[in-house]
mmCIF file of N, CA and C in Angstrom:
data_model
loop_
_atom_site.group_PDB
_atom_site.id
_atom_site.type_symbol
_atom_site.label_atom_id
_atom_site.label_comp_id
_atom_site.label_asym_id
_atom_site.label_seq_id
_atom_site.Cartn_x
_atom_site.Cartn_y
_atom_site.Cartn_z
ATOM 1 N N ILE A 27 56.759 129.320 253.364
ATOM 2 C CA ILE A 27 57.965 128.962 253.455
ATOM 3 C C ILE A 27 59.592 129.231 253.309
ATOM 4 N N GLY A 28 59.439 129.853 252.161
ATOM 5 C CA GLY A 28 60.445 131.415 251.527
ATOM 6 C C GLY A 28 60.152 131.867 250.786
ATOM 7 N N ASN A 29 61.366 132.444 250.253
ATOM 8 C CA ASN A 29 61.054 133.488 249.194
ATOM 9 C C ASN A 29 60.421 132.655 248.193
ATOM 10 N N ASN A 30 61.016 131.546 247.645
ATOM 11 C CA ASN A 30 60.692 130.909 246.518
ATOM 12 C C ASN A 30 59.849 129.766 246.437
ATOM 13 N N ILE A 31 59.167 129.461 247.530
ATOM 14 C CA ILE A 31 58.147 128.477 247.614
ATOM 15 C C ILE A 31 56.775 128.931 248.453
ATOM 16 N N VAL A 32 55.788 128.632 247.344
ATOM 17 C CA VAL A 32 54.174 129.244 248.344
ATOM 18 C C VAL A 32 53.074 128.137 248.146
ATOM 19 N N LEU A 33 52.666 127.954 249.786
ATOM 20 C CA LEU A 33 51.676 126.653 249.680
ATOM 21 C C LEU A 33 50.456 127.547 249.894
ATOM 22 N N ASN A 34 49.459 127.108 248.802
ATOM 23 C CA ASN A 34 47.898 127.627 248.746
ATOM 24 C C ASN A 34 47.063 126.361 248.878
ATOM 25 N N ILE A 35 46.248 126.594 249.955
ATOM 26 C CA ILE A 35 45.257 125.695 250.405
ATOM 27 C C ILE A 35 44.090 125.864 249.110
ATOM 28 N N ILE A 36 43.974 124.713 248.453
ATOM 29 C CA ILE A 36 43.188 124.523 247.606
ATOM 30 C C ILE A 36 41.488 124.737 247.902
ATOM 31 N N SER A 37 41.712 123.527 248.576
ATOM 32 C CA SER A 37 40.181 122.964 249.194
ATOM 33 C C SER A 37 40.208 122.422 250.704
ATOM 34 N N ILE A 38 38.934 122.729 251.066
ATOM 35 C CA ILE A 38 39.309 121.874 252.991
ATOM 36 C C ILE A 38 37.828 120.962 252.850
ATOM 37 N N SER A 39 37.674 119.784 252.927
ATOM 38 C CA SER A 39 36.545 119.465 253.445
ATOM 39 C C SER A 39 36.553 117.752 254.217
ATOM 40 N N ASP A 40 35.841 117.558 255.176
ATOM 41 C CA ASP A 40 35.810 116.858 256.198
ATOM 42 C C ASP A 40 37.167 116.605 256.609
ATOM 43 N N ASN A 41 37.565 115.538 256.288
ATOM 44 C CA ASN A 41 39.003 115.292 256.695
ATOM 45 C C ASN A 41 40.439 115.823 255.938
ATOM 46 N N ASN A 42 39.987 116.373 254.915
ATOM 47 C CA ASN A 42 40.807 116.327 253.768
ATOM 48 C C ASN A 42 41.439 117.799 253.856
ATOM 49 N N VAL A 43 42.353 118.133 253.532
ATOM 50 C CA VAL A 43 43.329 119.610 253.122
ATOM 51 C C VAL A 43 44.198 119.186 251.750
ATOM 52 N N LYS A 44 43.455 119.986 250.914
ATOM 53 C CA LYS A 44 44.305 120.077 249.295
ATOM 54 C C LYS A 44 45.363 121.061 249.178
ATOM 55 N N ILE A 45 46.864 120.981 249.114
ATOM 56 C CA ILE A 45 47.382 121.942 249.068
ATOM 57 C C ILE A 45 48.159 121.708 248.212
ATOM 58 N N GLY A 46 48.320 122.993 247.370
ATOM 59 C CA GLY A 46 48.893 122.880 246.489
ATOM 60 C C GLY A 46 50.181 123.938 246.667
ATOM 61 N N ILE A 47 51.389 123.456 245.751
ATOM 62 C CA ILE A 47 53.085 124.216 246.088
ATOM 63 C C ILE A 47 53.232 124.917 244.937
ATOM 64 N N GLU A 48 54.041 126.115 244.995
ATOM 65 C CA GLU A 48 54.489 126.988 243.778
ATOM 66 C C GLU A 48 56.227 126.871 244.347
ATOM 67 N N ALA A 49 56.704 126.355 243.531
ATOM 68 C CA ALA A 49 58.091 126.166 243.553
ATOM 69 C C ALA A 49 58.787 126.317 241.886
ATOM 70 N N ASP A 50 60.359 127.232 242.073
ATOM 71 C CA ASP A 50 61.020 126.997 240.857
ATOM 72 C C ASP A 50 61.125 125.453 240.585
ATOM 73 N N LYS A 51 61.308 125.232 238.921
ATOM 74 C CA LYS A 51 61.384 123.640 238.853
ATOM 75 C C LYS A 51 63.084 123.171 239.232
ATOM 76 N N SER A 52 63.095 123.917 239.808
ATOM 77 C CA SER A 52 64.771 123.556 240.758
ATOM 78 C C SER A 52 64.303 122.940 241.867
ATOM 79 N N VAL A 53 63.476 123.213 241.914
ATOM 80 C CA VAL A 53 62.989 122.688 243.957
ATOM 81 C C VAL A 53 62.511 121.335 243.983
ATOM 82 N N SER A 54 62.898 120.323 244.351
ATOM 83 C CA SER A 54 62.182 118.965 244.120
ATOM 84 C C SER A 54 61.445 118.805 245.444
ATOM 85 N N ILE A 55 59.941 118.353 244.849
ATOM 86 C CA ILE A 55 58.994 118.249 246.367
ATOM 87 C C ILE A 55 58.713 116.879 246.312
ATOM 88 N N PHE A 56 58.643 116.105 247.186
ATOM 89 C CA PHE A 56 58.247 114.810 247.579
ATOM 90 C C PHE A 56 57.126 114.618 248.644
ATOM 91 N N ARG A 57 56.335 113.682 248.176
ATOM 92 C CA ARG A 57 55.682 113.312 249.831
ATOM 93 C C ARG A 57 56.220 112.845 250.725
ATOM 94 N N GLU A 58 56.279 112.851 251.678
ATOM 95 C CA GLU A 58 56.898 112.120 252.935
ATOM 96 C C GLU A 58 57.248 111.358 253.081
ATOM 97 N N GLU A 59 57.096 109.551 252.411
ATOM 98 C CA GLU A 59 56.919 108.710 252.402
ATOM 99 C C GLU A 59 58.167 108.063 251.293
ATOM 100 N N VAL A 60 57.305 109.198 249.903
ATOM 101 C CA VAL A 60 58.556 108.850 249.058
ATOM 102 C C VAL A 60 60.237 109.818 249.463
ATOM 103 N N TYR A 61 60.177 110.556 250.230
ATOM 104 C CA TYR A 61 61.261 111.269 250.635
ATOM 105 C C TYR A 61 62.106 110.168 251.534
ATOM 106 N N GLN A 62 61.175 109.509 252.343
ATOM 107 C CA GLN A 62 62.083 108.453 253.259
ATOM 108 C C GLN A 62 62.275 107.505 252.540
ATOM 109 N N GLN A 63 61.695 107.045 251.549
ATOM 110 C CA GLN A 63 62.277 106.211 250.380
ATOM 111 C C GLN A 63 63.582 106.274 249.916
ATOM 112 N N ILE A 64 63.654 107.714 249.324
ATOM 113 C CA ILE A 64 64.996 108.201 248.760
ATOM 114 C C ILE A 64 66.059 108.052 249.578
ATOM 115 N N ILE A 65 65.719 108.418 251.205
ATOM 116 C CA ILE A 65 66.941 108.863 252.106
ATOM 117 C C ILE A 65 67.347 107.441 252.535
ATOM 118 N N GLU A 66 66.537 106.081 252.245
ATOM 119 C CA GLU A 66 66.739 104.997 252.565
ATOM 120 C C GLU A 66 67.807 104.556 251.336
ATOM 121 N N ASN A 67 67.476 104.661 250.402
ATOM 122 C CA ASN A 67 68.174 104.220 249.147
ATOM 123 C C ASN A 67 69.436 104.761 249.089
ATOM 124 N N ASN A 68 69.528 105.745 249.279
ATOM 125 C CA ASN A 68 71.064 106.876 249.238
ATOM 126 C C ASN A 68 71.720 106.076 250.609
ATOM 127 N N LYS A 69 71.107 105.910 251.400
ATOM 128 C CA LYS A 69 71.574 105.059 252.490
ATOM 129 C C LYS A 69 72.614 103.503 252.277
ATOM 130 N N ASN A 70 71.752 102.657 251.684
ATOM 131 C CA ASN A 70 72.024 101.613 251.072
ATOM 132 C C ASN A 70 73.084 101.580 249.927
ATOM 133 N N SER A 71 72.693 102.744 248.974
ATOM 134 C CA SER A 71 73.883 102.984 248.333
ATOM 135 C C SER A 71 75.310 103.259 248.727
ATOM 136 N N ALA A 72 75.238 104.183 249.691
ATOM 137 C CA ALA A 72 76.754 104.578 250.019
ATOM 138 C C ALA A 72 77.280 103.413 250.947
ATOM 139 N N ILE A 73 76.387 102.241 251.750
ATOM 140 C CA ILE A 73 76.906 101.167 252.125
ATOM 141 C C ILE A 73 77.488 100.035 251.257
ATOM 142 N N LYS A 74 76.856 99.788 250.479
ATOM 143 C CA LYS A 74 77.413 99.202 249.209
ATOM 144 C C LYS A 74 78.427 99.810 248.521
ATOM 145 N N GLU A 75 79.238 100.944 248.380
ATOM 146 C CA GLU A 75 80.062 101.183 247.801
ATOM 147 C C GLU A 75 80.871 101.570 248.775
ATOM 148 N N LYS A 76 80.961 101.338 250.104
ATOM 149 C CA LYS A 76 81.938 101.895 251.246
ATOM 150 C C LYS A 76 82.205 100.406 251.028
ATOM 151 N N ASN A 77 81.463 98.942 250.866
ATOM 152 C CA ASN A 77 81.801 98.114 250.949
ATOM 153 C C ASN A 77 82.834 97.445 249.375
ATOM 154 N N MET A 78 82.305 98.106 248.652
ATOM 155 C CA MET A 78 83.432 97.796 247.152
ATOM 156 C C MET A 78 84.611 98.464 247.643
ATOM 157 N N ILE A 79 84.980 99.336 248.410
ATOM 158 C CA ILE A 79 86.544 99.918 248.365
ATOM 159 C C ILE A 79 87.554 98.947 248.649
ATOM 160 N N PRO A 80 87.798 97.852 248.955
ATOM 161 C CA PRO A 80 88.660 97.202 249.281
ATOM 162 C C PRO A 80 88.799 96.257 248.287
ATOM 163 N N GLU A 81 87.518 96.102 247.510
ATOM 164 C CA GLU A 81 88.280 95.113 246.117
ATOM 165 C C GLU A 81 88.317 95.905 245.103
ATOM 166 N N ASN A 82 88.001 97.137 244.805
ATOM 167 C CA ASN A 82 88.625 98.207 243.826
ATOM 168 C C ASN A 82 90.000 98.048 244.417
ATOM 169 N N LEU A 83 90.580 98.736 245.262
ATOM 170 C CA LEU A 83 92.086 98.848 246.237
ATOM 171 C C LEU A 83 92.623 97.488 245.228
ATOM 172 N N LYS A 84 91.823 96.552 245.476
ATOM 173 C CA LYS A 84 92.860 95.063 245.016
ATOM 174 C C LYS A 84 93.333 95.100 243.778
ATOM 175 N N SER A 85 92.815 95.908 243.010
ATOM 176 C CA SER A 85 93.187 95.859 241.433
ATOM 177 C C SER A 85 93.637 96.969 241.000
ATOM 178 N N LEU A 86 94.394 97.646 241.955
ATOM 179 C CA LEU A 86 95.477 98.823 241.643
ATOM 180 C C LEU A 86 96.684 98.065 242.095
ATOM 181 N N GLN A 87 97.408 98.708 240.759
ATOM 182 C CA GLN A 87 98.985 98.265 240.933
ATOM 183 C C GLN A 87 99.845 99.583 241.761
ATOM 184 N N ILE A 88 100.466 98.747 242.628
ATOM 185 C CA ILE A 88 101.413 99.541 243.242
ATOM 186 C C ILE A 88 102.907 99.415 243.161
ATOM 187 N N ASN A 89 103.426 100.222 242.011
ATOM 188 C CA ASN A 89 105.190 99.759 241.702
ATOM 189 C C ASN A 89 105.901 100.219 242.768
ATOM 190 N N LYS A 90 106.667 99.664 243.763
ATOM 191 C CA LYS A 90 108.027 100.091 244.491
ATOM 192 C C LYS A 90 109.164 100.262 243.930
ATOM 193 N N ILE A 91 109.715 101.506 244.368
ATOM 194 C CA ILE A 91 110.861 102.339 244.133
ATOM 195 C C ILE A 91 112.008 101.755 245.090
ATOM 196 N N LYS A 92 112.824 101.214 244.447
ATOM 197 C CA LYS A 92 114.434 100.642 245.099
ATOM 198 C C LYS A 92 114.757 101.868 245.381
ATOM 199 N N LYS A 93 115.436 101.291 246.615
ATOM 200 C CA LYS A 93 116.340 102.649 247.610
ATOM 201 C C LYS A 93 117.570 102.834 247.068
ATOM 202 N N ASN A 94 117.818 101.601 245.950
ATOM 203 C CA ASN A 94 119.076 102.075 245.613
ATOM 204 C C ASN A 94 119.166 102.823 244.127
ATOM 205 N N ASP A 95 117.876 102.642 243.438
ATOM 206 C CA ASP A 95 117.380 103.262 242.427
ATOM 207 C C ASP A 95 118.011 105.058 242.440
ATOM 208 N N LYS A 96 118.660 105.668 241.446
ATOM 209 C CA LYS A 96 118.913 106.817 241.681
ATOM 210 C C LYS A 96 118.435 107.516 240.168
ATOM 211 N N LYS A 97 118.354 108.787 240.033
ATOM 212 C CA LYS A 97 117.901 109.474 238.935
ATOM 213 C C LYS A 97 118.957 109.430 238.188
ATOM 214 N N LYS A 98 118.941 109.035 236.603
ATOM 215 C CA LYS A 98 120.071 109.838 236.119
ATOM 216 C C LYS A 98 120.342 111.061 235.275
#
């Protein structure tokens, strides 16, 4: 797959193939269904955070500067 990921065929039988994966601990390896769930969770989190932005903005205080105010 690359310089730091190696796939090994552990065994083959009937309709099954067992694969071993060698990779650095920094490389995350997930089964397809787990990976798809992670993607879905990330999308849902992003949508929730995006929807929270207007509420967060309401809590901000904006100080208006009058045109007449001059620095002393």
